[in-house]
PDB file of C-alpha atoms and ligand atoms in Angstrom:
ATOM      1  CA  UNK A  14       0.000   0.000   0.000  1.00 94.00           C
ATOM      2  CA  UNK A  15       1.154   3.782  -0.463  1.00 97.00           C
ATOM      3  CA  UNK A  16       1.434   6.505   1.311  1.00 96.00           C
ATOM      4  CA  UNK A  17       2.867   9.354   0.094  1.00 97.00           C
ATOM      5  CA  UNK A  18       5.818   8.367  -1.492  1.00 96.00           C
ATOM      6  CA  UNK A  19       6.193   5.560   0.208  1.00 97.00           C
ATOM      7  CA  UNK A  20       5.071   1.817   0.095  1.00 98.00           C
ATOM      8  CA  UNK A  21       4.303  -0.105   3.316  1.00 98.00           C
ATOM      9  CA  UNK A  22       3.823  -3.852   3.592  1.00 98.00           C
ATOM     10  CA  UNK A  23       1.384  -5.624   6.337  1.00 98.00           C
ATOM     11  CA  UNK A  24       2.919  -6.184   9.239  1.00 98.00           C
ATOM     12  CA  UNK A  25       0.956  -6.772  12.802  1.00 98.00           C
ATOM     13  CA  UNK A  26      -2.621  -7.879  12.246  1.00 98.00           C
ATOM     14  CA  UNK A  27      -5.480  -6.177  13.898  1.00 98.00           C
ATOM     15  CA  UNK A  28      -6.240  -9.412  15.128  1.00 98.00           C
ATOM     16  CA  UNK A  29      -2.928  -9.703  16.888  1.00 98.00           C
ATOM     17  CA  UNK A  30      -3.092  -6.173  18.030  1.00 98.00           C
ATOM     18  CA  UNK A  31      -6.596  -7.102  19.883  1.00 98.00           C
ATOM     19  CA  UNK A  32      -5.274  -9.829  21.570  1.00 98.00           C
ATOM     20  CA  UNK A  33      -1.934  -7.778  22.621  1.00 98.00           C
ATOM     21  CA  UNK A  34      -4.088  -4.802  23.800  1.00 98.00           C
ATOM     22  CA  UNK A  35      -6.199  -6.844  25.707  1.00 98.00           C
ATOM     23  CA  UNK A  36      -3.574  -8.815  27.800  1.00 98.00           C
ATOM     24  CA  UNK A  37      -2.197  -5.497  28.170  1.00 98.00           C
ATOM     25  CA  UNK A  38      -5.221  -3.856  30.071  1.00 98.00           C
ATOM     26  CA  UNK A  39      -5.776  -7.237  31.886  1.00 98.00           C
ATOM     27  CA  UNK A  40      -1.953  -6.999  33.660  1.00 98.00           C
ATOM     28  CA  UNK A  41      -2.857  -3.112  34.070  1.00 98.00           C
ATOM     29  CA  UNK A  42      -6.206  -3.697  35.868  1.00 98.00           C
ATOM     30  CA  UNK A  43      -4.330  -6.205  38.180  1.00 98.00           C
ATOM     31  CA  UNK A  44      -1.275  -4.266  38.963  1.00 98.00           C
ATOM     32  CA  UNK A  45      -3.918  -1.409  39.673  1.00 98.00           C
ATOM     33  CA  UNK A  46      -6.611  -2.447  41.285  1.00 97.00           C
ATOM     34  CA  UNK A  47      -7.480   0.005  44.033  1.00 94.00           C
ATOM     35  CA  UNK A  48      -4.486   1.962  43.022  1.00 97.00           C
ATOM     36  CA  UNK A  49      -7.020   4.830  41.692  1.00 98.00           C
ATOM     37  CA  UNK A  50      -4.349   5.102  38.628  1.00 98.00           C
ATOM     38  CA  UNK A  51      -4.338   8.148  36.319  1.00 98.00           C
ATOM     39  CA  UNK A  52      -3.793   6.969  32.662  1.00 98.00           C
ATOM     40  CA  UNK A  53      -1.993  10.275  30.521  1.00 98.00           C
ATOM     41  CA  UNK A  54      -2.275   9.104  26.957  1.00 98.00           C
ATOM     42  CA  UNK A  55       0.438  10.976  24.051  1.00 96.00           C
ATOM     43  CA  UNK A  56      -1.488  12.883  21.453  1.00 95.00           C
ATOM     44  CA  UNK A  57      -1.824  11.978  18.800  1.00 93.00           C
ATOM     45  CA  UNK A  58      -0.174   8.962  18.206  1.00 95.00           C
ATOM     46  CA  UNK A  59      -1.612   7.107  21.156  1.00 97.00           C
ATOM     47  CA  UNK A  60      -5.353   7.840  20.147  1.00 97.00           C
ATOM     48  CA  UNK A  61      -6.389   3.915  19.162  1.00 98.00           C
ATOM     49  CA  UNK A  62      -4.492   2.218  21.359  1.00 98.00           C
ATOM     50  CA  UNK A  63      -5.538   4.210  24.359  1.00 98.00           C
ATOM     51  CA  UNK A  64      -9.004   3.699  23.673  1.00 98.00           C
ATOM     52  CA  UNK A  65      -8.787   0.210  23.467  1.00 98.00           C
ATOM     53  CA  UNK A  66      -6.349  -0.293  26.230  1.00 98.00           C
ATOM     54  CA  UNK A  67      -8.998   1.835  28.652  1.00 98.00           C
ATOM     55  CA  UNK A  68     -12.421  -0.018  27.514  1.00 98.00           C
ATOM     56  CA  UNK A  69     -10.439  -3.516  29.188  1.00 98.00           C
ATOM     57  CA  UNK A  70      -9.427  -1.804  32.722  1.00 98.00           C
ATOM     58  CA  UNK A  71     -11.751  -2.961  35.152  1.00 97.00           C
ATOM     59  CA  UNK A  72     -10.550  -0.353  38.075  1.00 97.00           C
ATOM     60  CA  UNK A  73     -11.573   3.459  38.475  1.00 98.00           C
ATOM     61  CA  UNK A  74      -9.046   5.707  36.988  1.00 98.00           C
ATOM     62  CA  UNK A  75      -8.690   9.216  35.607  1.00 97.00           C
ATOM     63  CA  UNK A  76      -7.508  10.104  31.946  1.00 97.00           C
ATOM     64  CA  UNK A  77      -6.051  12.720  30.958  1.00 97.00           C
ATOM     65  CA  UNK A  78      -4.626  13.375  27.259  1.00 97.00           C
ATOM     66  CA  UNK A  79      -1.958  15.662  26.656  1.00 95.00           C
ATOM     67  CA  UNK A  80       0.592  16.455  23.419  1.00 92.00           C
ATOM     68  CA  UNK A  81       3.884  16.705  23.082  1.00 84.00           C
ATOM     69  CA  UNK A  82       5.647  17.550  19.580  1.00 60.00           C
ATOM     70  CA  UNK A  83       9.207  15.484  18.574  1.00 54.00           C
ATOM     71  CA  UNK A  84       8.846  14.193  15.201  1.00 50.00           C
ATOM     72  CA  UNK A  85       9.275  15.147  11.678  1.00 50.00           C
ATOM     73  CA  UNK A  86       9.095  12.992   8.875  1.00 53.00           C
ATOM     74  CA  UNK A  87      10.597   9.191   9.369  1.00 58.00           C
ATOM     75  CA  UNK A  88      13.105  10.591  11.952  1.00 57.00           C
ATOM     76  CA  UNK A  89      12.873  10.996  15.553  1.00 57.00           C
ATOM     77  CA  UNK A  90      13.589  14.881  16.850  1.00 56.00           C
ATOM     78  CA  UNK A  91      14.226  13.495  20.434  1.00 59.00           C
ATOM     79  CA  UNK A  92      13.621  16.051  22.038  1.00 63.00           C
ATOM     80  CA  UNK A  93      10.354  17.322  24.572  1.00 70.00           C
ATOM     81  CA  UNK A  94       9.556  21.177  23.994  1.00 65.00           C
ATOM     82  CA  UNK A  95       6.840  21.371  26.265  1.00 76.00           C
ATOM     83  CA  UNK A  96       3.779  18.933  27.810  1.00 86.00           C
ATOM     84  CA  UNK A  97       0.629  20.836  26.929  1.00 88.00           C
ATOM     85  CA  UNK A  98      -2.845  20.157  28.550  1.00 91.00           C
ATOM     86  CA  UNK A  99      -1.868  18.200  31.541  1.00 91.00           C
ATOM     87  CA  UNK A 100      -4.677  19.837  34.098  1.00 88.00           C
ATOM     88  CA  UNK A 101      -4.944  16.985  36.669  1.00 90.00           C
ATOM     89  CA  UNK A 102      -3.292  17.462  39.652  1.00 94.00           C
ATOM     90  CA  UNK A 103      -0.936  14.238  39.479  1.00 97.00           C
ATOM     91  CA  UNK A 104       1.113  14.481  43.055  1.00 97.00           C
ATOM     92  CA  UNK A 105       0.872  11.446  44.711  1.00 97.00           C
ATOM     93  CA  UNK A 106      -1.183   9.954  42.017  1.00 98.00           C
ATOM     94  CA  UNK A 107      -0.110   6.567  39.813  1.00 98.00           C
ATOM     95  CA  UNK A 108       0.567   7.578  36.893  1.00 98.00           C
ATOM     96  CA  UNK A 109       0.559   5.375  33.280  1.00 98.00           C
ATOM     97  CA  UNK A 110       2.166   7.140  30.361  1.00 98.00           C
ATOM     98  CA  UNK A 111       0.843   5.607  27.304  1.00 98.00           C
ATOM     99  CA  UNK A 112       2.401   6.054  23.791  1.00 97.00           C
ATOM    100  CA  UNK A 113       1.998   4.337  20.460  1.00 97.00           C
ATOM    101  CA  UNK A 114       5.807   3.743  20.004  1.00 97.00           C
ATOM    102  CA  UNK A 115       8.862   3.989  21.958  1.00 96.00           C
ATOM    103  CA  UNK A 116      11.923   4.015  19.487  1.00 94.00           C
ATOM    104  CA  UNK A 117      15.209   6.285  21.330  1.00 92.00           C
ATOM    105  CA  UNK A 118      12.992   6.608  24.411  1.00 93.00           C
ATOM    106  CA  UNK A 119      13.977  10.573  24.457  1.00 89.00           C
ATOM    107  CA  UNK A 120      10.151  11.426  23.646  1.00 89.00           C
ATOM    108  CA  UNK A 121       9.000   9.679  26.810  1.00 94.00           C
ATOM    109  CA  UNK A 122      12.224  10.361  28.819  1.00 93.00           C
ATOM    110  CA  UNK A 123      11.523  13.733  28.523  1.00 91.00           C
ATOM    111  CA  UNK A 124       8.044  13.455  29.583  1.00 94.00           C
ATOM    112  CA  UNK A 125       8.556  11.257  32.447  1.00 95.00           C
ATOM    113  CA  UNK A 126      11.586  13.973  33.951  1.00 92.00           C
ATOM    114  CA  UNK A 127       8.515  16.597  33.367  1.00 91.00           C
ATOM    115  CA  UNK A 128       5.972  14.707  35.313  1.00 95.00           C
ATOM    116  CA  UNK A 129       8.768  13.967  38.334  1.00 95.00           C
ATOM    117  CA  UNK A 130       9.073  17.637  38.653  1.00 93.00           C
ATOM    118  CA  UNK A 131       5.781  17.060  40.330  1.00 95.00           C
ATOM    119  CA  UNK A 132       5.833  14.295  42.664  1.00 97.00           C
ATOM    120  CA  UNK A 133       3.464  11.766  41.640  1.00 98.00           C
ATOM    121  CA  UNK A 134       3.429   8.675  43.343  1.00 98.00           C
ATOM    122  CA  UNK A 135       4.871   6.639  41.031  1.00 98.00           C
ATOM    123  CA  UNK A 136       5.233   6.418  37.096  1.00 98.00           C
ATOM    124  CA  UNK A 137       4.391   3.323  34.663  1.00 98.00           C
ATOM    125  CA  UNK A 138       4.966   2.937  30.766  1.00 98.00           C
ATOM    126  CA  UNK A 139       2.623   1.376  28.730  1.00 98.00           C
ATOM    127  CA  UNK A 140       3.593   1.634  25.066  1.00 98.00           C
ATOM    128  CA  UNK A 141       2.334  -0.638  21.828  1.00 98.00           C
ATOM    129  CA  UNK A 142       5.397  -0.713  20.130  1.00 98.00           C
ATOM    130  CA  UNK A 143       9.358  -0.717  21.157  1.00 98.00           C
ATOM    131  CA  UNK A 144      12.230  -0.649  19.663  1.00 97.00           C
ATOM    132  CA  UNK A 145      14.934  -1.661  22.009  1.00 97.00           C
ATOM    133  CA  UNK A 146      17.778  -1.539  19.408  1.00 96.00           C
ATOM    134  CA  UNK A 147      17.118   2.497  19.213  1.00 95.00           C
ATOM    135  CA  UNK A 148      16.521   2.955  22.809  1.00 95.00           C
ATOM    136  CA  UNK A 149      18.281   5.511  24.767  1.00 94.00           C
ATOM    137  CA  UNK A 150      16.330   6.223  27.786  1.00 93.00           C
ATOM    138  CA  UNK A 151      16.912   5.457  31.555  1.00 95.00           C
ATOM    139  CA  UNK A 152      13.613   4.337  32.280  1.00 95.00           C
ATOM    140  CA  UNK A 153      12.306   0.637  32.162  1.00 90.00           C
ATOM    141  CA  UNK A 154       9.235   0.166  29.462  1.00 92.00           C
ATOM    142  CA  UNK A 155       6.825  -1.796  31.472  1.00 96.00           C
ATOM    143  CA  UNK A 156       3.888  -2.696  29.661  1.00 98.00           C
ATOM    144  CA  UNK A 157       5.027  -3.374  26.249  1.00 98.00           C
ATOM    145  CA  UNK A 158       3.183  -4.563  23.031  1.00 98.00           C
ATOM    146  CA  UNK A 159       5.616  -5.493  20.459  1.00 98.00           C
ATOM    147  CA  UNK A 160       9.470  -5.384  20.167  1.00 98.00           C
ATOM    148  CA  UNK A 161       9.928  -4.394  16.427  1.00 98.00           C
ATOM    149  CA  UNK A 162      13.618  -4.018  14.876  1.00 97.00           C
ATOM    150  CA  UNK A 163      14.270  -0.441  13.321  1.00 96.00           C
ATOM    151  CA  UNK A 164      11.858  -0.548  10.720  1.00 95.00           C
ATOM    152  CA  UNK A 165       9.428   2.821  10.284  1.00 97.00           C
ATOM    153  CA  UNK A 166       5.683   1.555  10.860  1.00 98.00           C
ATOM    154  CA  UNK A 167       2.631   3.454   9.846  1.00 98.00           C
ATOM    155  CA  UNK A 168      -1.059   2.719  11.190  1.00 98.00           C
ATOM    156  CA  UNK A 169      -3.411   2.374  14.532  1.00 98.00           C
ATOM    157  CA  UNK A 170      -2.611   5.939  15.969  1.00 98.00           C
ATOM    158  CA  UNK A 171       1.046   6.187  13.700  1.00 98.00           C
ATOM    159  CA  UNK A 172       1.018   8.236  10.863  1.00 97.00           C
ATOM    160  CA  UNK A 173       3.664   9.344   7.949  1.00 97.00           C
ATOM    161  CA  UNK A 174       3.374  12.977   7.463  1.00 96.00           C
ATOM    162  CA  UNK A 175      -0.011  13.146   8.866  1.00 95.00           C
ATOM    163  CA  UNK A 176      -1.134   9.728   6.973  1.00 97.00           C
ATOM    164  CA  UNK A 177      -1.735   6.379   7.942  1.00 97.00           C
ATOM    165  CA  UNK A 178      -3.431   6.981  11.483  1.00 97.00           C
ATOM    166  CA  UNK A 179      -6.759   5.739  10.854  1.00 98.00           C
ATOM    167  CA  UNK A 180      -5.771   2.444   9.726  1.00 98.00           C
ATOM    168  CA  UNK A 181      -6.939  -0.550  11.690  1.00 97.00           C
ATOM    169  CA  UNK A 182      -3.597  -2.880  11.435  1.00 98.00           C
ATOM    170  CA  UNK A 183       0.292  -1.729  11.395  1.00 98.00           C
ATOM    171  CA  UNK A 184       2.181  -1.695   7.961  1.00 98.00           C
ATOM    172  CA  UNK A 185       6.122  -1.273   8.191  1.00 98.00           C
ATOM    173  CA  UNK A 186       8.094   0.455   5.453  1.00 97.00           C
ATOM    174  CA  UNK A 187       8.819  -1.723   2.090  1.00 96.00           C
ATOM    175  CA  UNK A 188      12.894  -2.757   2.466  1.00 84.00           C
TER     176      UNK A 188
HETATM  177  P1  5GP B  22      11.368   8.632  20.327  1.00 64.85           P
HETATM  178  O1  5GP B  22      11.501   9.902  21.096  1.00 64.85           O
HETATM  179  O2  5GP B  22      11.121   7.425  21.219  1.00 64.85           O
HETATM  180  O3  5GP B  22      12.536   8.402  19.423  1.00 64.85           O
HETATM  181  O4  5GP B  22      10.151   8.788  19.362  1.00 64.85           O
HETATM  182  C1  5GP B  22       8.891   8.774  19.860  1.00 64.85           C
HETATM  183  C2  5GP B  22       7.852   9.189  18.854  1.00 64.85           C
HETATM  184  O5  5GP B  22       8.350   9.173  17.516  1.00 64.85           O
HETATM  185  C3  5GP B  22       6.680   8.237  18.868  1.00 64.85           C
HETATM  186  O6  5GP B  22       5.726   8.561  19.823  1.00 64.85           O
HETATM  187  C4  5GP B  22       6.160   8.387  17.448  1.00 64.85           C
HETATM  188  O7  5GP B  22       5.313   9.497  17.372  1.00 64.85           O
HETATM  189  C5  5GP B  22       7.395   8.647  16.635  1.00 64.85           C
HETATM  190  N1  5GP B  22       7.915   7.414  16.010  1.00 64.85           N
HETATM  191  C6  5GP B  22       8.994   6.681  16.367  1.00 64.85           C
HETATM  192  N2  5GP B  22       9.179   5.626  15.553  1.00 64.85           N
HETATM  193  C7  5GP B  22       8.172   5.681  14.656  1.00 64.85           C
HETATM  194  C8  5GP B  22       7.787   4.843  13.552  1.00 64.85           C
HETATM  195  O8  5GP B  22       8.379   3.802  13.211  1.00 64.85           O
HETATM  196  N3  5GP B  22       6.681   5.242  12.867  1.00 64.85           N
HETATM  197  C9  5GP B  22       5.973   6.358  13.189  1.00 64.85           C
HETATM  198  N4  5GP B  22       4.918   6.641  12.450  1.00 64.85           N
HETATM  199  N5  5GP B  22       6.298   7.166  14.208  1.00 64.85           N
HETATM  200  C10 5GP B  22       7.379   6.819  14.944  1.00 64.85           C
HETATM  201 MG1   MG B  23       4.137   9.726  19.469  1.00 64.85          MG
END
């Protein structure tokens, strides 16, 4: 399939994503129960998989989506300007970043050194996709998806140039 320029190949299934995303919110919901988590989901990337990740978690939580900018093209900025529309209150709170993709990490790093500045009670990752061989952060991705090698992947919440975010399975770049 095409995108712009350039062609993408199937890759994870929706199927397969389904399953993942629900195991996911099942070891979420356990690790949580009672823990009145607070779920801040990465615009936009993290749109799809948030939802369906939240429908599954069968504990009261809060959810609050905020945006951070660090991507241009098929290559990672790594860097966080700025973490706009966090509202909530989070000290002392359990907070679970979710993202669509962790590839260096520095995205996330830099959110999670934001967040510390104000003292929640302690900080999860819950991402759908990692890619450990680009990873440069300190912190430990918990709740992980799928390990993917280096490849650029478009679909469920990623896009290429603004494309590809609607679609309901994940292509990966043609080699
Ligand atoms: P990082 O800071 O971890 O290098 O990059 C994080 C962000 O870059 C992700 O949230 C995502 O928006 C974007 N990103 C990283 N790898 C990919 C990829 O393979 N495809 C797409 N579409 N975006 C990616
Ligand atoms: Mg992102």
């Amino acid at each position: 399939m095409k995108i712009l320029d350039l062609e993408f190949v199937p890759y994870i299934s929706q199927t397969q994503i389904q399953v993942k995303v629900n195991e996911l919110s099942a070891r979420i919901t356990v690790d949580f129960k009672d823990k009145d988590p607070l779920f801040i989901i990465l615009l936009n990337g993290a749109f799809l998989f948030a939802a369906d990740l939240v429908k599954e978690i069968a504990t009261p939580c809060n959810l609050s989506f905020i945006k951070v900018a660090s991507y241009s093209g098929t290559e990672s900025r790594g860097k966080v300007d700025k973490l706009i529309g966090l509202n909530e209150k989070i000290n002392n709170r359990n907070l679970i970043i979710i993202d669509d993709i962790i590839d260096t990490g520095l995205t996330m790093q830099g959110v999670i050194d934001e967040l510390q500045k104000q003292n929640p009670a302690s900080i999860s990752v819950a991402s759908l996709l990692y890619k450990p061989d680009a990873f440069l952060g300190k912190f430990t991705p918990k709740y992980i998806g799928f390990e993917i090698p280096n490849d650029f992947v478009v679909g469920y919440g990623l896009d290429y140039n603004g494309y590809g975010r609607n679609l309901k399975e994940i292509l990966k770049i043609k080699e």
